[in-house]
Amino acid sequence: MKPAEEVIGAVGLTVMTVRAGDTSVAMGIGDLPIVSQSQLISLMEHAAIISLDEHLEPEETTIPVSFEMITLSPSSIGAELRAVSTCIEVENRELTFECEVYEGERQVAAAMIKRSAVERVSFLARTAAQSLIS
């Protein structure tokens, strides 16, 4: 991973159009046809990952550590949503992102995301070894 001072401030942007399958009703987690929180989470996580494209080595990736979200306003089928993620802190190999989702000018959600940078092969080897042990 590049030095922290180069990574802090990295921005990622993702967009989506809410479809019927993206709603709480379709996912069985509510009875209103509004975008589900799980879709908002995926949109923001994707923005965070995109922000790191040029800051990680080819053999590196990030894994989720924590996610805190607040939903501010519902969005319905057909809504065009955009998520913006900014890396605001790097401590060791843990990165913190401030994320927001908007429908037009209206803010729909906000989150703080923490992800940890890992080397793919060694991480997968540790994961496989843990699965064998348990």
Backbone as a ProteinNet text record, in pm:
[ID]
protein_1_A
[PRIMARY]
MKPAEEVIGAVGLTVMTVRAGDTSVAMGIGDLPIVSQSQLISLMEHAAIISLDEHLEPEETTIPVSFEMITLSPSSIGAELRAVSTCIEVENRELTFECEVYEGERQVAAAMIKRSAVERVSFLARTAAQSLIS
[TERTIARY]
84.5	0	89.3	44.5	118.8	118.2	206.6	210.9	77.1	48.5	-79.5	-110.5	-8.6	-34.1	-80.2	-50.8	-99.6	-239.6	-273.8	-402.9	-513.2	-481.2	-581.5	-629.3	-759.4	-820.3	-863.5	-828.1	-869.6	-1022	-1078.6	-1223.8	-1269.9	-1382.6	-1445.6	-1591.3	-1645.3	-1783.2	-1848.7	-1968.9	-2046.9	-2190	-2259	-2398.2	-2482.7	-2611.6	-2705.3	-2843.9	-2925.7	-3067.2	-3140.3	-3225.9	-3299	-3398.9	-3386.6	-3477.2	-3567.5	-3669.4	-3762.2	-3688.7	-3588.8	-3512.6	-3421.2	-3402.4	-3316.2	-3392.6	-3520.7	-3604	-3609.4	-3651.3	-3668.3	-3769	-3875.5	-3976.9	-3913.9	-3839.5	-3779.7	-3681.2	-3613.5	-3513.3	-3572.4	-3700.8	-3767.7	-3729.2	-3690.6	-3649.4	-3734.8	-3853.4	-3946.6	-4063.6	-4163.1	-4281.6	-4306.2	-4202.4	-4213.1	-4120.3	-4165.2	-4081.6	-3980.4	-3891.8	-3784.9	-3650.8	-3546.1	-3414.9	-3377.1	-3325.4	-3287.4	-3154.3	-3137.3	-3010.7	-2894.6	-2917	-2806.9	-2758.5	-2847.2	-2805.5	-2727.4	-2769.9	-2696.4	-2556.2	-2547.1	-2416.9	-2327.2	-2379.8	-2300.8	-2253.8	-2340.3	-2305.5	-2190.5	-2196.8	-2091.6	-1961.5	-1971.6	-1850.6	-1780.7	-1858.3	-1800.1	-1727.4	-1786.3	-1720	-1587.6	-1586.1	-1462.6	-1355.6	-1394.2	-1299.6	-1243.9	-1330	-1286.7	-1186.9	-1205.6	-1115.9	-971.2	-951.5	-817.5	-749.4	-817.6	-764	-618.1	-579.2	-441.6	-348.9	-399.6	-319.7	-273.3	-322.3	-281.8	-189.2	-103.8	-19.2	-108.4	-67.5	-151.1	-187.7	-100.5	-128	-211.1	-249.2	-324.6	-472.3	-551.7	-693.4	-732.2	-859.2	-904.5	-1021.3	-1035.5	-1147.3	-1222.5	-1352.8	-1429.9	-1393.5	-1390.6	-1365.4	-1489.9	-1542.3	-1663.5	-1738.9	-1865.9	-1953.4	-2058.4	-2064.1	-2167.4	-2244.1	-2376.9	-2457.2	-2579.3	-2618.3	-2745	-2820.8	-2947.8	-3033.9	-3110.5	-3102.7	-3161.9	-3292.2	-3309.5	-3425.5	-3445.3	-3569.8	-3592.2	-3581.9	-3552.8	-3553.8	-3633.9	-3710.2	-3797.5	-3745.2	-3818.8	-3782.9	-3768	-3660.4	-3633.6	-3539.5	-3515.3	-3427	-3284.2	-3217.3	-3075.7	-2994.7	-2916.5	-2837.8	-2689.8	-2616.9	-2471.9	-2408.6	-2304.6	-2229.6	-2092.1	-2050.4	-1918	-1846.9	-1723.7	-1644	-1510.1	-1468.7	-1339.5	-1261.6	-1136.4	-1050.6	-1006.8	-1038.7	-1008.7	-899.6	-864.6	-762.1	-698.5	-568.6	-496.7	-413.6	-437.1	-359.4	-311.4	-179.4	-118.9	-175.8	-250.9	-310.4	-462.1	-514.8	-659.1	-695.6	-792.5	-834.4	-976	-1000.3	-1133	-1186.8	-1312.4	-1377.5	-1503.7	-1524.9	-1649.2	-1728.3	-1851.1	-1931.3	-2067	-2117.4	-2250.3	-2319.6	-2453.1	-2534.1	-2634.5	-2648.8	-2740.1	-2833.8	-2954.7	-3048.9	-3067.4	-3006.1	-3001.6	-2923.5	-2983.3	-2918.4	-2954.3	-3051.9	-3100.1	-3011.4	-2962.2	-2879.6	-2969	-2934.2	-3011.9	-2951	-2818.4	-2751	-2609.7	-2552.1	-2412.5	-2353.9	-2222.9	-2158.4	-2012	-1960.1	-1816.6	-1780.8	-1685.8	-1644.8	-1498	-1464.7	-1324.2	-1295.8	-1183.8	-1138.4	-991	-946.6	-807.4	-740.7	-623.8	-547.4	-478.4	-491.7	-429.6	-364.5	-269	-207.8	-294.5	-346.2	-447.1	-406.1	-290	-251	-234.3	-161.5	-140.9	-271.3	-359	-488.1	-571.6	-577	-653.7	-593.2	-461.6	-396.5	-432.7	-430.5	-470.4	-616.6	-701	-843.1	-865.6	-797	-809.4	-759.2	-648.3	-594.4	-691.2	-752.4	-850	-969.8	-1012.1	-1124.8	-1091.2	-965.6	-924.6	-918.8	-880.4	-866.7	-1002.4	-1099.3	-1230.4	-1326.1
-117.1	0	123.8	225.9	350.7	415	510.9	578.1	645	650.7	704	841.3	927.9	1064.6	1068.2	963.1	955.4	896.2	811.2	742.8	830.6	905.9	992.9	1094.7	1104.7	1193.9	1122.9	995.1	918.7	911.1	933.5	939.6	833	770.5	673.9	711.3	680.4	713.3	593.7	559.6	454.2	504.5	447.2	485.8	361.1	374.7	266.4	323.6	249.6	278.6	172.4	214.1	119.8	42	-90.3	-181.1	-250	-314.8	-384.9	-485.7	-552.8	-652.3	-593.6	-461	-394.1	-346.4	-372.7	-318.9	-411.3	-352.2	-429	-540.9	-514.6	-617.4	-736.8	-711	-819.9	-901.3	-836.1	-906.3	-967.2	-947	-1006.8	-943.5	-815.3	-749.2	-626.9	-623.6	-514	-527.9	-441.7	-452	-326	-243	-124	-135.7	-89.9	-97.9	17	23.2	123.6	50.7	122.7	59.3	0.5	-121.4	-188.4	-133.3	-142.5	-99.1	-180.4	-308	-390.7	-339.4	-286.7	-228.5	-99	-18.5	103.8	70.3	-32.4	-76.3	-119.9	-201.6	-248.2	-131.9	-34.3	81.9	159.7	181	255.9	175.8	45.2	-38.8	-37.2	-43.3	-42.1	89.9	200.8	330.7	333	276.9	272.2	189.8	76.6	-11	58.9	123.4	194.3	304.8	370.2	481	434.5	304.7	251.9	192.5	193	128.3	160.5	284.1	321.2	328.2	291.2	304.1	170.4	60.7	-71.5	-137.1	-224.5	-305.5	-410.6	-463.9	-562	-684.9	-723.8	-842.4	-810.9	-685.4	-644.1	-621.8	-633.4	-600.6	-553.7	-522.7	-487.4	-576	-595	-671.5	-583.4	-606.2	-523.4	-550.5	-443.3	-453.1	-409.6	-289.9	-241.5	-145.3	-128.2	-43.8	17.9	150.2	221.6	308.3	291.4	362.7	426.8	538.2	600.9	623.3	584.3	608.9	737	831.3	962.6	983	912.9	934.5	812.4	768.8	651.8	687	585.6	599.3	484.1	512.5	410.8	359.9	267.5	207.2	318.5	310.4	408.7	519.6	530.4	636.4	613.8	721.2	718.1	756.6	663.9	688.2	694.5	781.5	787.5	788.3	709.3	701.7	761.9	841.6	902.2	856.5	808.8	761.3	834.1	879.3	946.2	879.6	842.5	786.4	900.8	890.6	999.6	965.1	835.3	796.7	664.2	652.2	526.8	504.6	392.1	356	213.2	198.6	70.1	29.2	-78.9	-121.8	-108.2	-36.5	-15.2	122.2	123.7	246.7	282.2	410.3	457.9	546.8	522.1	595.7	664.5	785.2	857.1	844.5	794.1	768.1	835.7	877.4	937.4	888.7	874.5	837.3	949.8	987.1	1094.3	1047.3	1099.6	1091.8	1236.3	1273.4	1414.2	1490.3	1594.1	1673.1	1624.4	1533.3	1484.1	1372	1387.6	1282.8	1171.1	1049.4	930.5	855.8	848.8	772.1	823.4	790.1	822.1	706	687.5	575.8	604.4	536	528.2	381.8	358.4	222.7	205.6	92.2	55.8	-70.2	-67.6	-182.2	-203	-326.3	-358.9	-407.8	-353.8	-397.6	-530	-625.9	-758.2	-801	-891.2	-953.9	-1074.9	-1082.8	-1182.8	-1327	-1370.2	-1511	-1552.1	-1471.4	-1509.5	-1503.3	-1407.8	-1400.4	-1524.4	-1564.2	-1684	-1809.6	-1816.4	-1932.6	-1940.7	-1826.5	-1824.7	-1864.4	-1815.5	-1847.2	-1997	-2055	-2198.3	-2279.7	-2238.9	-2310.3	-2303.6	-2190.2	-2176.7	-2267.1	-2280.2	-2368.4	-2514.2	-2552.6	-2691	-2720.7	-2620.5	-2638.8	-2650.3	-2574.4	-2573.1	-2670.9
0	0	0	-70.8	-74.1	64.1	89.4	219.4	253.8	383.9	432.1	376.3	370.4	322.7	177.4	99.5	-38.7	-46	51.1	48.7	107.9	213.3	275.6	172.1	160.9	62.6	-64.4	-80.7	-198.9	-203.7	-321.5	-338.2	-435.8	-403	-492.6	-512.4	-629.8	-663.9	-730.3	-685.9	-750.8	-767.6	-864.5	-890.6	-911.9	-886.1	-912.8	-934.5	-1005.6	-1018.9	-938.4	-847.5	-762.4	-848.7	-844.1	-914.8	-813.8	-860.4	-771	-683	-737.9	-661.5	-555.8	-555.6	-457.9	-334.7	-330.2	-222	-101	9.2	133	114.8	38.8	13.8	-56.8	-162.8	-241.8	-159.2	-66.5	14.7	141	162.3	277.9	410.4	407.5	531.8	562	504.1	527.4	433.3	452.4	366.8	284.5	268.8	185.5	65.2	-51.4	-171.7	-179.8	-80.2	-75.7	-80	-121.9	-131.8	4.8	2.6	127.4	178.9	309.1	367.9	314	286.3	234.8	98.7	17.3	-110.9	-88.6	9.1	41.3	91.4	175	226.1	110.3	20.4	-94.4	-180	-201.8	-283.1	-219.4	-87.7	-18.3	-9.9	17.8	21.7	-113.7	-220.6	-354.3	-379.5	-336.4	-352.3	-275.8	-155.3	-76.1	-147.1	-199.8	-269.9	-393.7	-469	-590.2	-556.7	-443.4	-407.5	-389.9	-368.3	-342.6	-465.6	-578.5	-699.7	-727.6	-718.6	-752.6	-631.5	-515.6	-393.3	-334.4	-388.5	-340	-441.5	-391.9	-479.3	-546.6	-662	-732.7	-648.3	-557	-475.3	-350.9	-332.6	-214.2	-245.4	-141.6	-145.7	-5.6	14.5	148.8	187.6	317.7	372.7	471.5	487.1	579.9	725.1	804.5	948.2	1025.4	992.5	1059.9	969.7	1002.9	922.7	1014.2	1020.2	1096.2	999	994.2	895.6	958.7	901	936	805.8	804.3	689.8	717.4	625.3	645.6	569.7	457.6	373	283.6	263.2	177.6	29.8	-51.3	-197	-254.4	-358.3	-415.2	-549.5	-606.9	-735	-839.3	-916.2	-1019.6	-976.5	-846.3	-796.4	-844.7	-882.9	-921.4	-798.2	-745.9	-625.2	-660.2	-589.8	-606.2	-467.3	-454.3	-329.1	-350.9	-254.1	-255.1	-128.8	-145.1	-32.8	-32.9	85.4	99.9	212	184.1	288.1	378.8	507.2	600.2	700.8	709.6	806.6	765.4	790.2	770.4	895.4	962.1	1080.4	1062.6	1052.9	1016	880.8	876.2	748.7	750.8	850.1	860.2	805.6	714.9	648.2	691.6	715.5	753.8	642.6	607.5	499.3	550.5	502.8	526.1	396.3	405.1	285.4	295.4	180.7	173	47.3	56.6	-59.1	-82.6	-210	-249.4	-359.6	-357.3	-469	-512.9	-623.1	-661.3	-555.2	-499.8	-394.7	-254.6	-246.7	-117	-65.5	58.1	117.5	168.8	130.7	164.3	282.8	288.5	393.8	412.9	528.4	559.2	637.8	625.4	695.8	721.1	821.3	847.3	825.6	737.2	702.9	737.6	798.1	820.4	740.5	667.8	591	620.8	614.4	641.4	513.8	483.6	366.8	399.6	308	325.2	194.6	206.4	90	57.5	-64.7	-102.4	-69.8	-117.7	-105.8	39.6	117.9	258.1	336.7	303.8	372.5	342.9	215.6	180.2	240	249.8	312.1	460.2	530.5	672.6	688.8	599.2	605	585.1	486.8	461.3	579.2	639.2	755.9	873.4	895.1	1004.5	981.1	855	823.5	851.2	827.8	853.4	1002.8	1080.1	1224.3	1292.3	1245.1	1312.3	1261.6
[MASK]
++++++++++++++++++++++++++++++++++++++++++++++++++++++++++++++++++++++++++++++++++++++++++++++++++++++++++++++++++++++++++++++++++++++

